[in-house]
mmCIF file of C-alpha atoms and ligand atoms in Angstrom:
data_model
loop_
_atom_site.group_PDB
_atom_site.id
_atom_site.type_symbol
_atom_site.label_atom_id
_atom_site.label_comp_id
_atom_site.label_asym_id
_atom_site.label_seq_id
_atom_site.Cartn_x
_atom_site.Cartn_y
_atom_site.Cartn_z
ATOM 1 C CA MET U 884 32.738 114.377 100.324
ATOM 2 C CA PRO U 885 33.572 115.819 96.867
ATOM 3 C CA PHE U 886 36.942 114.600 95.568
ATOM 4 C CA ASP U 887 37.994 117.396 93.211
ATOM 5 C CA GLN U 888 39.273 119.670 95.977
ATOM 6 C CA LEU U 889 40.540 116.893 98.250
ATOM 7 C CA THR U 890 44.299 116.710 98.934
ATOM 8 C CA VAL U 891 46.436 113.713 99.934
ATOM 9 C CA PRO U 892 46.949 114.890 103.548
ATOM 10 C CA GLU U 893 43.219 115.535 103.920
ATOM 11 C CA LEU U 894 42.391 112.069 102.653
ATOM 12 C CA THR U 895 44.989 110.502 104.986
ATOM 13 C CA GLU U 896 43.476 112.391 107.895
ATOM 14 C CA SER U 897 39.954 111.384 107.020
ATOM 15 C CA LEU U 898 40.979 107.712 106.766
ATOM 16 C CA GLY U 899 42.703 108.085 110.133
ATOM 17 C CA GLU U 900 39.484 109.362 111.674
ATOM 18 C CA HIS U 901 37.996 106.054 110.591
ATOM 19 C CA LYS U 902 40.870 104.133 112.165
ATOM 20 C CA TYR U 903 42.670 103.410 108.922
ATOM 21 C CA ILE U 904 46.319 104.440 108.910
ATOM 22 C CA ALA U 905 47.531 104.979 105.358
ATOM 23 C CA ASP U 906 50.963 106.046 104.193
ATOM 24 C CA ARG U 907 51.461 108.687 101.561
ATOM 25 C CA GLY U 908 51.767 106.227 98.678
ATOM 26 C CA LEU U 909 48.501 104.493 99.448
ATOM 27 C CA SER U 910 46.596 107.728 100.058
ATOM 28 C CA THR U 911 47.876 109.132 96.784
ATOM 29 C CA ALA U 912 46.828 106.058 94.820
ATOM 30 C CA LEU U 913 43.392 106.110 96.410
ATOM 31 C CA LEU U 914 42.951 109.818 95.785
ATOM 32 C CA LEU U 915 43.858 109.381 92.139
ATOM 33 C CA ALA U 916 41.446 106.468 91.793
ATOM 34 C CA LEU U 917 38.699 108.675 93.241
ATOM 35 C CA LYS U 918 39.547 111.694 91.125
ATOM 36 C CA LEU U 919 40.114 109.860 87.848
ATOM 37 C CA GLY U 920 37.231 107.450 88.369
ATOM 38 C CA LYS U 921 39.459 104.422 87.855
ATOM 39 C CA PRO U 922 39.465 101.060 89.618
ATOM 40 C CA LEU U 923 42.185 100.632 92.251
ATOM 41 C CA LEU U 924 44.056 97.336 92.407
ATOM 42 C CA LEU U 925 45.665 96.606 95.780
ATOM 43 C CA GLU U 926 48.212 93.835 95.916
ATOM 44 C CA GLY U 927 50.063 92.635 98.990
ATOM 45 C CA GLU U 928 50.585 89.968 101.642
ATOM 46 C CA VAL U 929 47.635 88.632 103.587
ATOM 47 C CA GLY U 930 46.516 90.876 106.447
ATOM 48 C CA VAL U 931 48.041 94.203 105.430
ATOM 49 C CA GLY U 932 44.756 96.101 105.216
ATOM 50 C CA LYS U 933 43.566 95.657 101.629
ATOM 51 C CA THR U 934 40.012 94.584 102.370
ATOM 52 C CA GLU U 935 39.842 96.983 105.279
ATOM 53 C CA LEU U 936 40.664 99.927 103.015
ATOM 54 C CA ALA U 937 37.595 99.242 100.879
ATOM 55 C CA ARG U 938 35.445 98.961 104.000
ATOM 56 C CA THR U 939 36.837 102.208 105.357
ATOM 57 C CA VAL U 940 36.296 104.078 102.086
ATOM 58 C CA SER U 941 32.671 103.003 102.069
ATOM 59 C CA THR U 942 32.009 104.185 105.627
ATOM 60 C CA MET U 943 34.043 107.331 105.146
ATOM 61 C CA LEU U 944 32.004 108.310 102.093
ATOM 62 C CA GLY U 945 28.735 106.966 103.447
ATOM 63 C CA ARG U 946 28.341 104.601 100.521
ATOM 64 C CA GLU U 947 27.060 101.066 100.493
ATOM 65 C CA LEU U 948 29.809 98.425 100.271
ATOM 66 C CA ILE U 949 29.061 95.779 97.671
ATOM 67 C CA ARG U 950 31.486 92.897 98.022
ATOM 68 C CA LEU U 951 32.291 90.151 95.609
ATOM 69 C CA GLN U 952 34.461 87.507 97.268
ATOM 70 C CA CYS U 953 36.300 85.601 94.535
ATOM 71 C CA TYR U 954 37.106 81.899 94.683
ATOM 72 C CA GLU U 955 38.229 79.171 92.367
ATOM 73 C CA GLY U 956 35.505 78.371 89.879
ATOM 74 C CA ILE U 957 33.494 81.567 90.394
ATOM 75 C CA ASP U 958 31.618 82.475 87.218
ATOM 76 C CA MET U 959 29.323 85.188 85.936
ATOM 77 C CA HIS U 960 26.254 83.623 87.502
ATOM 78 C CA GLN U 961 27.596 84.079 90.993
ATOM 79 C CA ALA U 962 29.123 87.436 90.164
ATOM 80 C CA LEU U 963 26.603 89.121 87.899
ATOM 81 C CA TYR U 964 23.131 87.611 87.647
ATOM 82 C CA GLU U 965 21.075 84.497 87.878
ATOM 83 C CA TRP U 966 17.625 83.526 86.721
ATOM 84 C CA ASP U 967 15.184 82.652 89.422
ATOM 85 C CA TYR U 968 14.375 79.159 88.132
ATOM 86 C CA ALA U 969 11.960 78.318 90.900
ATOM 87 C CA ARG U 970 9.819 81.353 90.191
ATOM 88 C CA GLN U 971 10.099 80.876 86.437
ATOM 89 C CA MET U 972 8.736 77.332 86.884
ATOM 90 C CA LEU U 973 5.839 78.541 88.992
ATOM 91 C CA PHE U 974 5.070 81.158 86.408
ATOM 92 C CA VAL U 975 5.088 78.648 83.562
ATOM 93 C CA ARG U 976 2.798 76.335 85.506
ATOM 94 C CA SER U 977 0.424 79.157 86.330
ATOM 95 C CA LEU U 978 -0.067 79.776 82.623
ATOM 96 C CA GLY U 979 -1.515 76.305 82.105
ATOM 97 C CA SER U 980 -1.720 75.556 78.412
ATOM 98 C CA GLU U 981 -0.642 79.063 77.389
ATOM 99 C CA GLU U 982 2.979 79.428 76.379
ATOM 100 C CA ALA U 983 5.390 81.782 78.146
ATOM 101 C CA SER U 984 7.402 84.034 75.846
ATOM 102 C CA ASP U 985 11.147 84.419 76.262
ATOM 103 C CA ASP U 986 10.639 88.101 77.007
ATOM 104 C CA GLN U 987 8.424 87.212 79.921
ATOM 105 C CA LEU U 988 10.621 84.462 81.242
ATOM 106 C CA PHE U 989 13.936 86.254 80.829
ATOM 107 C CA GLY U 990 12.819 89.714 81.868
ATOM 108 C CA PRO U 991 13.465 91.821 84.970
ATOM 109 C CA ARG U 992 10.852 89.922 87.015
ATOM 110 C CA PHE U 993 12.981 86.837 87.240
ATOM 111 C CA LEU U 994 16.413 88.400 87.214
ATOM 112 C CA LEU U 995 18.392 87.978 90.430
ATOM 113 C CA GLU U 996 21.048 90.633 90.879
ATOM 114 C CA ARG U 997 24.472 89.512 92.036
ATOM 115 C CA PRO U 998 27.174 91.961 93.244
ATOM 116 C CA LEU U 999 28.475 93.230 89.890
ATOM 117 C CA LEU U 1000 25.007 93.984 88.579
ATOM 118 C CA GLN U 1001 24.055 95.571 91.884
ATOM 119 C CA ALA U 1002 27.106 97.795 91.654
ATOM 120 C CA VAL U 1003 26.441 98.859 88.075
ATOM 121 C CA ARG U 1004 22.898 99.758 89.084
ATOM 122 C CA ALA U 1005 23.984 101.554 92.274
ATOM 123 C CA GLY U 1006 26.673 103.584 90.442
ATOM 124 C CA ASP U 1007 28.211 106.323 92.586
ATOM 125 C CA GLN U 1008 26.108 105.294 95.580
ATOM 126 C CA CYS U 1009 28.389 102.348 96.267
ATOM 127 C CA VAL U 1010 31.917 101.058 96.672
ATOM 128 C CA LEU U 1011 32.432 97.781 94.819
ATOM 129 C CA LEU U 1012 35.019 95.485 96.407
ATOM 130 C CA ILE U 1013 36.214 92.643 94.199
ATOM 131 C CA ASP U 1014 38.105 90.759 96.864
ATOM 132 C CA GLU U 1015 40.970 88.297 96.296
ATOM 133 C CA VAL U 1016 40.688 88.319 92.529
ATOM 134 C CA ASP U 1017 43.793 86.103 92.309
ATOM 135 C CA ARG U 1018 41.668 83.187 93.555
ATOM 136 C CA ALA U 1019 39.421 83.313 90.487
ATOM 137 C CA ASP U 1020 40.601 81.776 87.224
ATOM 138 C CA ASP U 1021 41.780 83.432 84.011
ATOM 139 C CA GLU U 1022 38.393 83.296 82.374
ATOM 140 C CA PHE U 1023 36.783 85.194 85.177
ATOM 141 C CA GLU U 1024 39.485 87.821 85.039
ATOM 142 C CA ALA U 1025 38.774 88.285 81.337
ATOM 143 C CA PHE U 1026 35.082 88.556 82.123
ATOM 144 C CA LEU U 1027 35.814 91.477 84.495
ATOM 145 C CA LEU U 1028 37.457 93.574 81.771
ATOM 146 C CA GLU U 1029 34.218 95.006 80.396
ATOM 147 C CA LEU U 1030 33.189 96.182 83.845
ATOM 148 C CA LEU U 1031 36.587 97.625 84.742
ATOM 149 C CA GLY U 1032 37.108 99.389 81.426
ATOM 150 C CA ASP U 1033 33.628 100.669 80.614
ATOM 151 C CA TYR U 1034 31.617 100.316 83.822
ATOM 152 C CA GLN U 1035 29.149 98.140 82.018
ATOM 153 C CA VAL U 1036 28.105 94.499 82.006
ATOM 154 C CA THR U 1037 26.417 92.312 79.430
ATOM 155 C CA ILE U 1038 23.704 89.805 80.192
ATOM 156 C CA PRO U 1039 23.196 87.614 77.135
ATOM 157 C CA GLU U 1040 19.373 87.461 77.397
ATOM 158 C CA VAL U 1041 18.971 91.136 78.285
ATOM 159 C CA GLY U 1042 21.752 93.155 76.687
ATOM 160 C CA THR U 1043 24.339 95.609 77.942
ATOM 161 C CA ILE U 1044 23.726 97.606 81.090
ATOM 162 C CA LYS U 1045 25.915 100.643 81.662
ATOM 163 C CA ALA U 1046 26.374 102.398 84.986
ATOM 164 C CA GLN U 1047 24.751 105.850 84.988
ATOM 165 C CA SER U 1048 27.519 107.050 87.286
ATOM 166 C CA ARG U 1049 30.765 105.389 88.282
ATOM 167 C CA PRO U 1050 31.006 103.233 91.357
ATOM 168 C CA ILE U 1051 34.304 103.299 93.231
ATOM 169 C CA VAL U 1052 35.910 99.950 92.431
ATOM 170 C CA ILE U 1053 38.607 98.378 94.608
ATOM 171 C CA LEU U 1054 40.178 95.055 93.698
ATOM 172 C CA THR U 1055 42.476 93.109 95.989
ATOM 173 C CA SER U 1056 44.953 90.330 95.327
ATOM 174 C CA ASN U 1057 47.089 88.329 97.728
ATOM 175 C CA ARG U 1058 49.311 87.622 94.769
ATOM 176 C CA THR U 1059 49.011 83.843 94.823
ATOM 177 C CA ARG U 1060 49.399 84.232 91.072
ATOM 178 C CA GLU U 1061 50.230 86.976 88.610
ATOM 179 C CA LEU U 1062 47.238 88.891 87.254
ATOM 180 C CA HIS U 1063 46.905 89.649 83.565
ATOM 181 C CA ASP U 1064 48.261 92.832 82.036
ATOM 182 C CA ALA U 1065 44.846 93.483 80.493
ATOM 183 C CA LEU U 1066 43.312 93.703 83.930
ATOM 184 C CA LYS U 1067 46.144 95.762 85.380
ATOM 185 C CA ARG U 1068 45.970 98.204 82.487
ATOM 186 C CA ARG U 1069 42.439 99.143 83.456
ATOM 187 C CA CYS U 1070 43.374 99.866 87.064
ATOM 188 C CA LEU U 1071 45.634 102.049 89.153
ATOM 189 C CA TYR U 1072 48.003 99.748 90.968
ATOM 190 C CA THR U 1073 49.421 99.819 94.484
ATOM 191 C CA TRP U 1074 51.532 97.364 96.366
ATOM 192 C CA ILE U 1075 50.873 97.355 100.107
ATOM 193 C CA GLY U 1076 53.873 96.063 102.020
ATOM 194 C CA PHE U 1077 54.227 95.467 105.729
ATOM 195 C CA PRO U 1078 54.116 98.878 107.415
ATOM 196 C CA GLU U 1079 57.147 100.586 108.955
ATOM 197 C CA SER U 1080 57.360 99.898 112.690
ATOM 198 C CA ASP U 1081 56.148 103.362 113.718
ATOM 199 C CA ARG U 1082 53.146 103.081 111.482
ATOM 200 C CA GLU U 1083 52.319 99.597 112.676
ATOM 201 C CA VAL U 1084 52.407 100.792 116.287
ATOM 202 C CA GLU U 1085 50.056 103.569 115.229
ATOM 203 C CA ILE U 1086 47.713 101.030 113.616
ATOM 204 C CA VAL U 1087 47.697 98.821 116.731
ATOM 205 C CA ARG U 1088 47.014 101.805 118.954
ATOM 206 C CA SER U 1089 44.194 103.081 116.793
ATOM 207 C CA ARG U 1090 42.563 99.627 116.777
ATOM 208 C CA LEU U 1091 43.241 98.914 120.465
ATOM 209 C CA PRO U 1092 43.148 102.304 122.195
ATOM 210 C CA GLU U 1093 43.034 100.660 125.633
ATOM 211 C CA VAL U 1094 46.462 99.022 125.147
ATOM 212 C CA GLY U 1095 49.573 100.823 126.332
ATOM 213 C CA GLY U 1096 52.190 102.127 123.926
ATOM 214 C CA ALA U 1097 54.984 100.056 125.482
ATOM 215 C CA LEU U 1098 53.228 96.758 124.797
ATOM 216 C CA ALA U 1099 52.302 97.822 121.261
ATOM 217 C CA ASN U 1100 55.956 98.671 120.622
ATOM 218 C CA GLN U 1101 57.162 95.355 121.994
ATOM 219 C CA VAL U 1102 54.725 93.288 119.973
ATOM 220 C CA VAL U 1103 55.469 95.180 116.767
ATOM 221 C CA GLY U 1104 59.187 94.594 117.357
ATOM 222 C CA ALA U 1105 58.601 90.879 117.924
ATOM 223 C CA VAL U 1106 56.403 90.564 114.826
ATOM 224 C CA ASN U 1107 59.072 92.249 112.744
ATOM 225 C CA ARG U 1108 61.645 89.741 113.974
ATOM 226 C CA LEU U 1109 59.248 86.930 113.080
ATOM 227 C CA ARG U 1110 58.880 88.417 109.609
ATOM 228 C CA ALA U 1111 62.638 88.336 109.229
ATOM 229 C CA MET U 1112 62.720 84.624 110.064
ATOM 230 C CA ASP U 1113 62.404 81.996 107.385
ATOM 231 C CA LEU U 1114 58.747 81.195 108.063
ATOM 232 C CA GLU U 1115 56.226 79.549 105.774
ATOM 233 C CA LYS U 1116 53.577 82.184 106.471
ATOM 234 C CA LEU U 1117 54.538 85.703 107.498
ATOM 235 C CA PRO U 1118 52.321 87.419 110.063
ATOM 236 C CA GLY U 1119 50.305 90.397 108.783
ATOM 237 C CA VAL U 1120 49.083 93.474 110.595
ATOM 238 C CA ALA U 1121 45.938 91.575 111.562
ATOM 239 C CA GLU U 1122 48.165 89.136 113.493
ATOM 240 C CA THR U 1123 50.016 91.963 115.222
ATOM 241 C CA ILE U 1124 46.684 93.294 116.435
ATOM 242 C CA ASP U 1125 45.477 89.837 117.511
ATOM 243 C CA TRP U 1126 48.691 89.126 119.363
ATOM 244 C CA THR U 1127 48.625 92.428 121.216
ATOM 245 C CA GLU U 1128 45.010 91.853 122.132
ATOM 246 C CA SER U 1129 45.729 88.305 123.355
ATOM 247 C CA VAL U 1130 48.617 89.396 125.577
ATOM 248 C CA SER U 1131 46.495 92.184 126.950
ATOM 249 C CA ALA U 1132 43.536 89.840 127.501
ATOM 250 C CA LEU U 1133 45.745 87.695 129.731
ATOM 251 C CA GLY U 1134 46.260 90.742 131.904
ATOM 252 C CA SER U 1135 49.846 91.398 130.889
ATOM 253 C CA ASN U 1136 51.223 94.707 129.694
ATOM 254 C CA SER U 1137 54.573 93.294 128.686
ATOM 255 C CA LEU U 1138 55.628 90.580 126.246
ATOM 256 C CA THR U 1139 57.696 88.106 128.263
ATOM 257 C CA ALA U 1140 58.953 84.822 126.805
ATOM 258 C CA GLU U 1141 56.361 82.940 128.823
ATOM 259 C CA ILE U 1142 53.410 85.046 127.662
ATOM 260 C CA ALA U 1143 54.749 85.018 124.114
ATOM 261 C CA LEU U 1144 54.807 81.204 124.092
ATOM 262 C CA ASP U 1145 51.305 81.029 125.553
ATOM 263 C CA THR U 1146 49.892 83.339 122.898
ATOM 264 C CA LEU U 1147 52.022 82.458 119.881
ATOM 265 C CA GLY U 1148 49.040 80.909 118.096
ATOM 266 C CA ALA U 1149 47.574 84.390 117.678
ATOM 267 C CA VAL U 1150 50.427 85.351 115.380
ATOM 268 C CA VAL U 1151 52.010 82.199 113.924
ATOM 269 C CA LYS U 1152 49.512 79.991 112.157
ATOM 270 C CA ASP U 1153 51.480 77.137 110.660
ATOM 271 C CA ARG U 1154 52.626 74.042 112.520
ATOM 272 C CA ASP U 1155 56.279 74.089 111.452
ATOM 273 C CA ASP U 1156 56.496 77.841 111.945
ATOM 274 C CA LEU U 1157 55.067 77.463 115.419
ATOM 275 C CA GLU U 1158 57.682 74.913 116.326
ATOM 276 C CA TYR U 1159 60.467 77.038 114.903
ATOM 277 C CA ALA U 1160 59.310 80.240 116.597
ATOM 278 C CA SER U 1161 58.809 78.473 119.925
ATOM 279 C CA ARG U 1162 62.360 77.109 119.821
ATOM 280 C CA ASN U 1163 63.689 80.590 119.058
ATOM 281 C CA ILE U 1164 61.398 82.559 121.313
ATOM 282 C CA GLN U 1165 64.270 84.499 122.923
ATOM 283 C CA ASP U 1166 65.264 85.875 119.524
ATOM 284 C CA VAL U 1167 61.655 86.795 118.849
ATOM 285 C CA ILE U 1168 61.025 88.825 121.970
ATOM 286 C CA SER U 1169 64.279 90.719 122.134
HETATM 287 N N1 ADP O 805 46.628 100.463 107.625
HETATM 288 C C1 ADP O 805 45.773 99.940 108.517
HETATM 289 N N2 ADP O 805 45.090 100.727 109.354
HETATM 290 C C2 ADP O 805 44.258 100.195 110.265
HETATM 291 N N3 ADP O 805 44.034 98.886 110.422
HETATM 292 C C3 ADP O 805 44.690 98.036 109.621
HETATM 293 C C4 ADP O 805 45.590 98.509 108.636
HETATM 294 N N4 ADP O 805 46.116 97.448 108.002
HETATM 295 C C5 ADP O 805 45.577 96.365 108.549
HETATM 296 N N5 ADP O 805 44.713 96.703 109.534
HETATM 297 C C6 ADP O 805 43.981 95.758 110.400
HETATM 298 O O1 ADP O 805 44.297 94.454 109.980
HETATM 299 C C7 ADP O 805 43.114 93.710 109.758
HETATM 300 C C8 ADP O 805 43.301 92.815 108.555
HETATM 301 O O2 ADP O 805 43.337 93.562 107.387
HETATM 302 P P1 ADP O 805 42.637 93.069 106.046
HETATM 303 O O3 ADP O 805 42.167 94.268 105.349
HETATM 304 O O4 ADP O 805 41.646 92.008 106.323
HETATM 305 O O5 ADP O 805 43.887 92.421 105.310
HETATM 306 P P2 ADP O 805 44.007 91.909 103.808
HETATM 307 O O6 ADP O 805 42.689 92.133 103.146
HETATM 308 O O7 ADP O 805 45.120 92.699 103.238
HETATM 309 O O8 ADP O 805 44.355 90.459 103.917
HETATM 310 C C9 ADP O 805 42.014 94.732 109.566
HETATM 311 O O9 ADP O 805 40.779 94.257 110.045
HETATM 312 C C10 ADP O 805 42.485 95.907 110.381
HETATM 313 O O10 ADP O 805 42.046 95.769 111.711
HETATM 314 MG MG1 MG O 806 41.404 90.637 102.477
#
């Protein structure tokens, strides 16, 4: 799919064919990221479809998805490259009294590619997902700047490797902390909020085509009332889908107070919240 001629409605439709329901704002941001060859930073609550968008873009375009899941303490060796110590040792031993040169030891033979290096090498054959970047620390964020700005990475022992063509890069953040301006400057930015009710019903129905519209409507209404309550953790779209599926799995096509209580764990995942929602279940379902 070439991007230069693609319009926002066409992109929205194509995403929809892959079961991803995007609003105009999100489609526009994605289209611009594709056309301008810039990384797209998606920020929003947990479970609003950030990771899923990257997955959908990769299937839609028939490109490999290369995913880097961030976590506290992640560094360039997990993200970019590692040396295969075990094989280096074997090699050194096999030489006997001969000495191994640095070029031999720290050359392509013993280089293990991690996601960022894979993506730079794969270029426009891949979609690179840098997932939950807010979990990584400041240093790691700074380390990403070279990749995001210039589509290149530097391996101290080897040198700089530049992508021959640009991968599509999607970053996500659950906003557990503020990201740096330097990182944001290199990206197009979109905030993904909870969807409007109509759109959420559409999402549920595209994910669970066997479920009736009435139940989908009821569950979406109930989830929206939960979101308006003073809960510790607000349910995302993923929870709306899980809840609908749970109710349906119990053979019900309507959300009664009894069924809602039985299945509340599919949507409320915090002990205090669960207690609060259970006590106020009548307000939740109607
Ligand atoms: N706009 C959407 N269209 C279709 N499915 C969606 C959408 N938003 C969320 N989902 C569903 O919710 C699930 C969770 O979304 P995910 O991308 O994991 O959330 P996030 O990464 O924002 O925490 C997805 O697997 C998908 O089934
Ligand atoms: Mg995610």
